[in-house]
Each structure stands twice: as structure tokens, then as C-alpha cells.
Amino acid sequence: MKRSQHLRTVLALVLLGTVLAGCEQSPAALEGEWRQWRGPGGSGISTETGLPETWTAEGTGIRWQESIPGSGNSSPIVSGGRVFLTTTYGQPDDRARRAERRKHLYYVAMGLDLESGEELWRTEIYAGRRGTKHWLTTYAAPTPVTDGTTLFAYFGRVLAALDFDGTVLWQVEVEPDHLTHLRYGVASSPLVVDDLVVLAQDREAGDSEEPGWIAAFDKATGELRWRDEWRNTCCSYTTPLVVDQGRRKLLLNSSSGEVVAYDLSTGERLWSQIHGTVQPVPSMVASEGLLVVPGGIHQKTTATMRLPAAGSAKPAEVLWKTVEGVPELSSPVLYQGILFVVTDGGVMTAYDPATGERHWRRRVGGGPYRASLVAGDGKVYAINDRGETAVVAAEPEFRLLAENKLPSGGVSASPAIAGGYLLIRTTDALYCLEAAGQPVAEQPV
């Protein structure tokens, strides 16, 4: 890295650490940042403008692409001008470790430069056995999270904290025996809120004695602060959602058949509400007092609820439900007063979120659509597993703005938006897309 670029990066990190650490920021205050699964507040929405609309497999609109070793479908996140992601591989350079390679995977975090794509560091956090998983996922599925100064990476067994140069600050074994009852694999991503890191892991086998759980850890030390367990349901793969109600921050978790609200600071259960999905996969979104609980794999529905007022013991009120056009895997966006969802087969629907009135329903491409929707600059991005992206106007009338394709497909990781760029991870590379007319970065030698 050039010295001037390094100094700018260090200065940016210092400023971020001074101004942002330990406090909640609005999405507008975090432009250029995409710190967690689905960005600010888990919404999938960026407030940035001038975002890319068209690109081609021949390279038009692609600022840079960088090969990513191993395999992973965790999403990239961005903070302080750096891109972070996780991966796993079983190919150590030392050939004497070949026997070990067949038994173990190396669980890895990476840091890249946002402007150039240059790999800045790669840290092997730990080596562990391979477990059972679904063929659609990988062993590096949970997306890492950052508070602007520290990176937190979670792989199901181990939670680790790293600084922005890739040095491990601490790591804890969250669930040492998780491989013994793993069925489809770990999916839920960590959250950072105030001084806590929040994790959730549902039980997977119906006859398993292992509980499902949600827990909060001290982000400075990894010490467990609180944990809630259940055995009455199984097989949820969503990421929890935090809603700031001013007087209190609600932590919402969607498990099979119900949404449970927790007091974030204590882990106390505040209320629960029934929804109609047995195996939820897409994550919830919330805006202006509305909570959208999207579908999943079995007995699936999309339900919209009105959240109770801060301090109320009443559960959320179900406003409407539908069993039509329900997303199986892709999380929705609630953007510019419209709810957008896309099914695994590529049918997108736009709803009035308060009433369930359907604005339009159109096929935007051939499935499967596993990556979650993201939105910004008046656009909604829907990406299928072949790397084909439909860019749709965020309007009550359907308007397809562009259809784009990447040089390589294999997309199941959800995109990130930061610094005016759209970042898309494929099975073997990370792509940075830019709007037409932006200067091309000098590629690292």
C-alpha cells in the first residue's frame, strides 16, 4: 500500500473510533459504511446517491475484482475504507500438513482496501473439523460485524474479535459441541449494539436435546452477559433485528412460528407473536413502527405487524398476512414506503406495507434468488445465483431500469453498498461496481 494511502486510512480509522465508537448512528451519519449483515440497522438500505445502475460481464462498470481464497457465502461489510469478509479453506501451504488438511478447515477473516481491492491482511482464526451442512451453504456463512473500530467474526463454534489490521484481540468458544447436532449449518449473523455482541443459533434436529438460544456477549472481552434458550421449536436461520424505540431497544428474534421480543440489556422476554412460517430463513425488516416477518421454507407466509409502543407489554399486532409471492431465502427491503420481496423463482412483488395492497408483481429474472435484496438511490437490486442483477425502480409502478451480469456467477452472498460502490461476492471473487463516469482505481501490481 502507498504510504499516503496508508496514512489516510489510519486517520480515517482514528476519526471513526473517536466519533462513532460506542454510540448508535443514523444511516445518513454512516454513509460510506456498511457495518453488518444488510447494512445500517439490518435494513438492506443505503442513503447514498450516485449508485451504479449498469455494468457488463465484459468489465464495464467494474472498478475492481479480487479473487477470494476458499469458500464462503458471508456478505462483505465496509468500515473505515476497508472491506471485511470471512472464508474457509483446507489448503495450508505446508505440504507436511496434508493429512490434517483432510480433517480440518481453516476459519479465516480478511481485510481489503475499498478503493483498489488490494488484500491487506488474512488471519486464520482457528482450525476445526468439518461439520454437516446443506449443499447450498458454506462453513463461512455468518456475515461479520464491526462497530467501526473492532471486527467480530462468528463461525458457529468460535466468536472472535480482531482489530482492523487483522490481529485477534480475543476469541471464545460459543458452542464447542455445535457440530454434534448440526444439520444444515450455521446461518445467523452477529450484531453489535452498544457494548454487546448478539448471536443466535436455533436447534436443528427435532429429536435433539440441544436447545436453541440467543445470547449477548461483552464486546470488549467476549464474556457472556445473558442467554435465553428454548426447545419447543427448531430450524430457524434468520438474523435477529434491533429496533431503537428511544426509551428502550428491542431485540427481535424470529424462530419457527413466532417472533420473540427481548430487552436488549437484560435478555428478558417482553412479548411474543405468532407468524405462519415453520422454518424461517429471510431476515425481518422494520420501519416507522412496522415489522415485516418474511417467509421461509415450510408453511411459509409474509406477515406485517405493528410494534407496540415502548414500554408496553402487549405483543405486536398482526396487520396482514399473505401466502402468495413469499420469499423462501431472500430477505426483503422496506424502502421509500414500499415493501419489496422476491421469491426463489425470481418473482418480485411490491406491497403497501401497512395494508398489504399489492402495487405490482413481475418476474425479474430466472431463479434461484438466494441473495437478499438491497436498495438505495431510488433503486432495488435483485441478484440471482448466476450473477444476473435486475435493477428495479423503487416506485408503485413497475419499471425495470437495467439487467446486468457479472463475469462469474455463483452468487448467494448478499451485496453491500458503501462509498458509492456496490460490492458483490461470488463463489471465487469479490466485485466492486461503480457508476459510469467514476475514475478507475490503479490496480495493485
XYZ file of C-alpha atoms in Angstrom:
445
model
C 0.000 0.000 0.000
C 1.263 3.513 -0.750
C 2.367 5.489 2.321
C -0.077 8.357 1.654
C -2.950 5.918 1.263
C -1.934 4.147 4.487
C -1.850 7.439 6.389
C -5.284 8.398 5.075
C -6.669 5.018 6.172
C -5.141 5.308 9.651
C -6.512 8.837 10.048
C -9.966 7.680 8.955
C -9.910 4.863 11.493
C -8.812 7.179 14.291
C -11.581 9.633 13.493
C -14.165 6.865 13.285
C -13.013 5.417 16.581
C -13.198 8.808 18.280
C -16.545 9.891 16.913
C -18.527 6.715 16.432
C -17.380 4.088 18.921
C -19.991 3.116 21.474
C -22.860 5.137 20.051
C -25.746 4.497 17.712
C -25.668 6.355 14.408
C -28.380 7.077 11.886
C -27.930 5.596 8.390
C -27.229 9.075 6.998
C -24.409 9.559 9.513
C -22.763 6.347 8.329
C -22.544 6.992 4.596
C -19.589 5.100 3.242
C -20.114 2.407 5.906
C -21.896 -0.963 5.691
C -21.021 -2.442 9.051
C -23.195 -5.512 9.395
C -25.420 -8.052 7.671
C -27.686 -5.963 5.410
C -26.079 -2.660 6.382
C -27.435 0.099 8.643
C -29.967 -1.311 11.075
C -30.152 -4.574 9.113
C -32.403 -2.787 6.633
C -30.606 -3.556 3.373
C -30.880 0.161 2.555
C -28.242 2.777 1.763
C -28.842 6.541 1.877
C -26.043 7.154 -0.639
C -26.704 8.534 -4.113
C -24.997 8.059 -7.458
C -25.054 4.278 -7.118
C -24.264 2.049 -10.113
C -27.108 1.043 -12.396
C -25.460 -0.736 -15.323
C -22.416 -2.977 -15.735
C -21.396 -5.804 -18.054
C -19.625 -9.157 -17.916
C -17.003 -7.626 -20.233
C -15.897 -5.257 -17.481
C -17.880 -2.038 -17.983
C -18.751 -0.573 -14.581
C -16.457 -2.967 -12.702
C -13.974 -0.883 -10.695
C -12.052 -3.933 -9.493
C -12.365 -7.629 -8.838
C -10.321 -9.615 -6.351
C -10.015 -13.395 -6.065
C -11.107 -14.751 -2.683
C -9.488 -17.996 -1.481
C -11.540 -20.906 -0.214
C -15.299 -20.761 0.035
C -17.797 -18.633 1.883
C -21.186 -17.012 1.398
C -20.870 -14.440 4.148
C -21.506 -10.938 2.861
C -18.835 -8.241 2.688
C -19.019 -5.375 5.164
C -17.285 -1.980 4.945
C -15.860 0.416 7.528
C -13.045 2.951 7.538
C -12.316 2.438 3.846
C -11.801 -1.298 4.312
C -13.805 -4.317 3.211
C -14.048 -7.283 5.567
C -15.289 -10.803 4.896
C -14.797 -14.385 6.064
C -13.896 -17.605 4.284
C -12.741 -21.168 4.983
C -10.223 -23.382 3.259
C -8.369 -26.609 3.819
C -5.186 -25.924 1.886
C -2.313 -24.902 4.134
C 0.905 -24.156 2.283
C 2.913 -26.641 4.357
C 2.665 -29.962 2.474
C 3.580 -31.855 5.645
C 0.118 -30.946 6.938
C -1.687 -32.783 4.148
C -3.287 -35.365 6.485
C -4.512 -32.570 8.737
C -5.911 -30.763 5.713
C -8.385 -33.566 5.038
C -9.806 -33.315 8.547
C -9.769 -29.599 9.243
C -10.848 -26.332 7.801
C -9.141 -23.047 8.500
C -11.630 -20.360 9.536
C -10.380 -17.068 8.167
C -11.111 -13.330 8.248
C -9.823 -10.974 5.540
C -9.369 -7.226 5.075
C -9.203 -5.473 1.688
C -8.846 -1.879 0.552
C -12.194 -0.489 -0.620
C -10.789 1.738 -3.365
C -8.415 -0.743 -5.005
C -9.436 -4.227 -3.837
C -5.900 -4.900 -2.604
C -5.771 -7.621 0.054
C -4.373 -6.008 3.197
C -4.327 -8.990 5.548
C -5.604 -12.507 6.052
C -5.952 -14.076 9.521
C -6.540 -17.762 10.235
C -8.608 -17.548 13.419
C -8.726 -21.257 14.190
C -8.721 -24.733 12.607
C -11.631 -27.057 13.223
C -13.447 -30.118 11.997
C -15.832 -30.021 9.089
C -19.456 -30.426 10.104
C -22.672 -31.328 8.349
C -24.213 -28.582 6.238
C -26.671 -28.041 3.414
C -25.144 -28.124 -0.054
C -26.362 -24.571 -0.716
C -24.319 -23.023 2.072
C -20.695 -22.933 3.267
C -18.801 -23.096 6.546
C -18.337 -19.299 6.419
C -21.977 -18.238 6.168
C -22.461 -15.713 9.020
C -21.515 -12.181 7.964
C -19.001 -10.427 10.244
C -19.891 -7.178 12.015
C -17.982 -4.112 13.204
C -18.572 -1.137 15.469
C -16.106 0.987 13.478
C -13.035 0.007 15.478
C -13.256 -3.756 16.081
C -14.248 -6.590 13.752
C -16.265 -9.544 15.090
C -16.315 -12.835 13.170
C -18.513 -15.812 14.044
C -18.387 -19.328 12.609
C -20.863 -21.205 14.814
C -18.314 -22.558 17.249
C -15.986 -19.594 17.795
C -16.629 -15.860 18.133
C -13.512 -13.730 17.621
C -12.699 -10.028 17.875
C -9.989 -8.551 15.624
C -8.571 -5.088 15.121
C -8.641 -3.517 11.656
C -5.143 -4.843 10.928
C -6.240 -8.442 11.439
C -4.810 -9.053 14.917
C -7.003 -11.291 17.094
C -7.910 -9.426 20.294
C -9.875 -12.260 21.872
C -11.834 -15.336 20.928
C -14.290 -17.532 22.818
C -15.820 -20.927 22.182
C -19.502 -20.109 21.993
C -20.744 -23.649 21.393
C -17.899 -26.219 21.363
C -20.227 -29.156 20.580
C -22.277 -27.489 17.843
C -21.073 -29.988 15.208
C -22.744 -32.858 17.057
C -26.240 -31.623 16.205
C -25.572 -29.588 13.075
C -27.896 -30.378 10.179
C -27.881 -27.610 7.567
C -25.198 -25.351 9.012
C -24.843 -22.030 10.811
C -26.513 -19.047 9.155
C -27.437 -16.303 11.635
C -25.034 -13.338 11.629
C -23.790 -11.461 14.719
C -24.938 -7.957 15.665
C -23.146 -5.241 17.632
C -25.329 -2.956 19.727
C -23.876 -0.619 22.347
C -21.376 -2.747 24.304
C -22.833 -6.115 23.265
C -22.337 -8.679 20.514
C -25.561 -10.613 19.916
C -25.668 -14.134 18.471
C -28.496 -16.593 17.804
C -28.391 -20.296 16.958
C -31.544 -22.379 16.656
C -31.682 -26.102 17.277
C -31.854 -28.086 14.040
C -32.904 -31.664 14.759
C -36.391 -32.286 16.115
C -35.189 -35.044 18.436
C -32.063 -33.213 19.594
C -31.578 -32.457 23.259
C -29.587 -29.343 22.366
C -31.520 -26.082 22.863
C -31.908 -23.157 20.536
C -30.510 -19.984 22.045
C -29.925 -16.272 21.712
C -27.131 -14.636 23.711
C -25.281 -11.384 24.293
C -21.532 -11.099 24.884
C -19.400 -8.236 26.164
C -17.770 -6.819 23.041
C -14.592 -5.820 24.933
C -13.900 -9.239 26.452
C -16.204 -11.872 24.927
C -17.691 -12.581 28.362
C -21.261 -13.931 28.293
C -23.711 -11.307 29.594
C -27.012 -13.162 29.143
C -28.515 -16.136 27.295
C -32.060 -17.375 26.616
C -32.791 -20.946 25.495
C -35.738 -22.866 24.047
C -36.539 -26.433 22.986
C -40.108 -26.052 21.710
C -39.136 -25.103 18.126
C -36.329 -25.717 15.694
C -34.838 -24.807 12.357
C -34.671 -21.038 12.104
C -31.871 -19.381 10.103
C -32.649 -15.684 10.440
C -30.523 -12.897 11.896
C -32.060 -11.003 14.857
C -33.137 -7.395 14.448
C -32.726 -4.427 16.800
C -35.352 -1.672 16.866
C -34.495 1.509 18.749
C -37.675 2.840 20.371
C -35.959 5.702 22.160
C -36.723 4.625 25.704
C -35.691 1.052 25.005
C -34.007 -1.046 22.341
C -35.981 -4.104 21.335
C -34.125 -7.207 20.226
C -36.380 -9.257 17.942
C -35.760 -12.881 17.021
C -37.812 -14.896 14.530
C -37.909 -18.621 15.247
C -40.235 -21.302 13.972
C -43.791 -19.999 14.282
C -43.164 -16.929 16.421
C -41.356 -13.647 16.923
C -39.962 -13.016 20.406
C -39.022 -9.560 21.694
C -36.247 -9.188 24.271
C -34.979 -6.394 26.442
C -31.537 -5.922 24.923
C -29.738 -5.088 28.153
C -31.073 -7.973 30.270
C -32.326 -10.652 27.889
C -35.789 -10.550 29.497
C -38.590 -11.806 27.237
C -41.062 -8.968 26.732
C -43.640 -10.456 24.360
C -44.103 -12.934 21.528
C -46.351 -13.063 18.484
C -47.292 -15.925 16.175
C -46.405 -15.938 12.478
C -47.105 -18.627 9.901
C -43.664 -19.899 8.866
C -42.272 -23.150 10.231
C -38.693 -22.751 9.003
C -37.868 -19.019 8.604
C -34.799 -18.127 6.558
C -35.162 -14.497 5.341
C -34.492 -11.872 7.990
C -37.010 -9.355 9.293
C -37.066 -5.637 8.466
C -38.694 -2.752 10.327
C -39.513 0.884 9.629
C -41.715 3.523 11.265
C -43.283 1.110 13.732
C -43.918 -1.651 11.184
C -42.255 -5.064 11.371
C -42.147 -7.355 8.345
C -41.653 -11.060 9.079
C -40.921 -12.698 5.715
C -41.339 -16.347 4.770
C -39.035 -19.320 4.578
C -39.111 -22.936 3.551
C -42.184 -24.664 5.036
C -45.737 -23.412 5.657
C -44.458 -20.020 4.663
C -46.144 -16.638 4.943
C -45.190 -12.991 4.822
C -46.663 -11.125 7.781
C -46.606 -7.437 8.684
C -47.081 -6.352 12.297
C -47.330 -3.073 14.144
C -44.849 -2.919 17.000
C -46.175 -1.957 20.451
C -45.177 1.351 21.974
C -42.006 1.476 24.037
C -42.668 0.074 27.499
C -45.869 -1.739 26.502
C -46.228 -5.395 27.472
C -48.650 -6.041 24.610
C -47.359 -8.095 21.671
C -47.052 -6.774 18.134
C -50.364 -6.522 16.267
C -50.624 -8.554 13.070
C -51.910 -6.251 10.326
C -51.949 -8.649 7.385
C -50.550 -11.916 6.057
C -50.144 -13.486 2.655
C -49.112 -16.895 1.363
C -48.601 -15.613 -2.202
C -45.249 -14.480 -3.591
C -43.487 -15.402 -0.343
C -39.662 -15.265 -0.354
C -38.017 -18.560 0.547
C -34.431 -17.342 1.081
C -34.042 -13.690 0.048
C -34.690 -11.047 2.720
C -36.936 -8.106 1.710
C -36.453 -4.345 1.792
C -38.920 -1.815 3.145
C -37.879 1.198 1.091
C -39.499 4.546 0.286
C -42.788 3.377 1.773
C -42.934 0.167 -0.289
C -42.232 -3.437 0.710
C -40.277 -5.369 -1.935
C -39.889 -9.156 -1.836
C -38.543 -11.666 -4.358
C -39.219 -15.397 -4.474
C -36.653 -18.100 -5.088
C -38.013 -18.362 -8.639
C -37.497 -14.655 -9.441
C -40.970 -13.175 -8.966
C -40.796 -9.747 -7.304
C -43.762 -8.151 -5.560
C -44.241 -4.606 -4.293
C -46.739 -4.040 -1.441
C -48.131 -1.246 0.623
C -46.582 -2.411 3.915
C -49.396 -1.135 6.136
C -52.331 -2.672 4.236
C -50.864 -5.475 2.128
C -52.280 -3.918 -1.042
C -50.241 -5.159 -3.976
C -48.759 -2.482 -6.219
C -47.336 -4.930 -8.764
C -45.926 -8.415 -9.256
C -43.453 -9.199 -12.056
C -40.850 -11.792 -12.898
C -37.483 -10.042 -12.852
C -35.337 -12.996 -13.912
C -34.742 -16.700 -13.643
C -34.024 -18.090 -10.204
C -32.787 -19.107 -7.824
C -32.637 -15.842 -5.843
C -30.739 -16.563 -2.637
C -29.031 -13.199 -2.085
C -31.130 -10.691 -0.157
C -32.478 -7.520 -1.741
C -30.648 -4.234 -1.188
C -31.763 -0.736 -2.123
C -30.553 2.840 -2.431
C -30.635 5.873 -4.715
C -34.204 5.008 -5.737
C -33.196 1.528 -6.904
C -33.791 -2.024 -5.704
C -31.160 -4.630 -6.600
C -32.170 -8.300 -7.030
C -29.321 -10.731 -7.782
C -29.750 -14.376 -8.764
C -27.231 -17.157 -8.234
C -25.819 -16.736 -11.769
C -24.740 -13.191 -11.014
C -27.546 -11.596 -13.024
C -28.879 -8.419 -11.420
C -32.240 -6.810 -12.062
C -32.265 -3.125 -11.091
C -35.835 -2.002 -10.407
C -37.165 1.484 -9.697
C -38.431 1.810 -6.113
C -41.854 3.033 -7.256
C -45.523 1.941 -7.038
C -45.445 1.255 -10.800
C -43.096 -1.427 -12.097
C -40.105 -0.069 -14.013
C -37.093 -2.203 -14.871
C -34.054 0.078 -15.055
C -31.375 -2.417 -16.113
C -30.380 -6.061 -16.375
C -26.713 -6.754 -15.679
C -24.375 -9.729 -15.492
C -21.050 -10.395 -13.793
C -18.145 -12.256 -15.426
C -18.695 -15.158 -12.996
C -21.807 -16.332 -11.189
C -22.332 -18.403 -8.090
C -23.876 -15.601 -6.003
C -25.546 -16.444 -2.701
C -23.902 -13.758 -0.538
C -25.912 -10.560 -0.174
C -24.441 -7.319 -1.584
C -23.053 -4.359 0.320
C -23.310 -0.653 -0.585
C -20.608 1.756 0.552
C -18.664 4.711 -0.798
C -20.890 4.879 -3.871
C -19.975 1.286 -4.767
C -21.933 -1.942 -4.936
C -19.954 -4.940 -3.658
C -20.989 -8.419 -4.791
C -19.316 -11.639 -3.690
C -19.349 -14.678 -5.990
C -18.057 -18.177 -5.284
C -14.471 -17.167 -6.097
C -14.214 -13.367 -6.255
C -15.356 -10.040 -4.853
C -16.556 -7.416 -7.360
C -16.696 -3.669 -6.781
C -19.143 -1.932 -9.133
C -19.246 1.809 -9.748
C -21.481 4.259 -11.544
C -20.448 5.284 -15.049
C -18.023 8.186 -15.228
C -16.177 7.490 -11.989
C -12.372 7.298 -12.181
C -10.845 3.819 -12.355
C -8.602 2.913 -9.444
C -4.989 1.980 -10.063
C -4.874 -1.796 -9.714
C -2.292 -3.267 -7.318
C 0.684 -4.864 -9.005
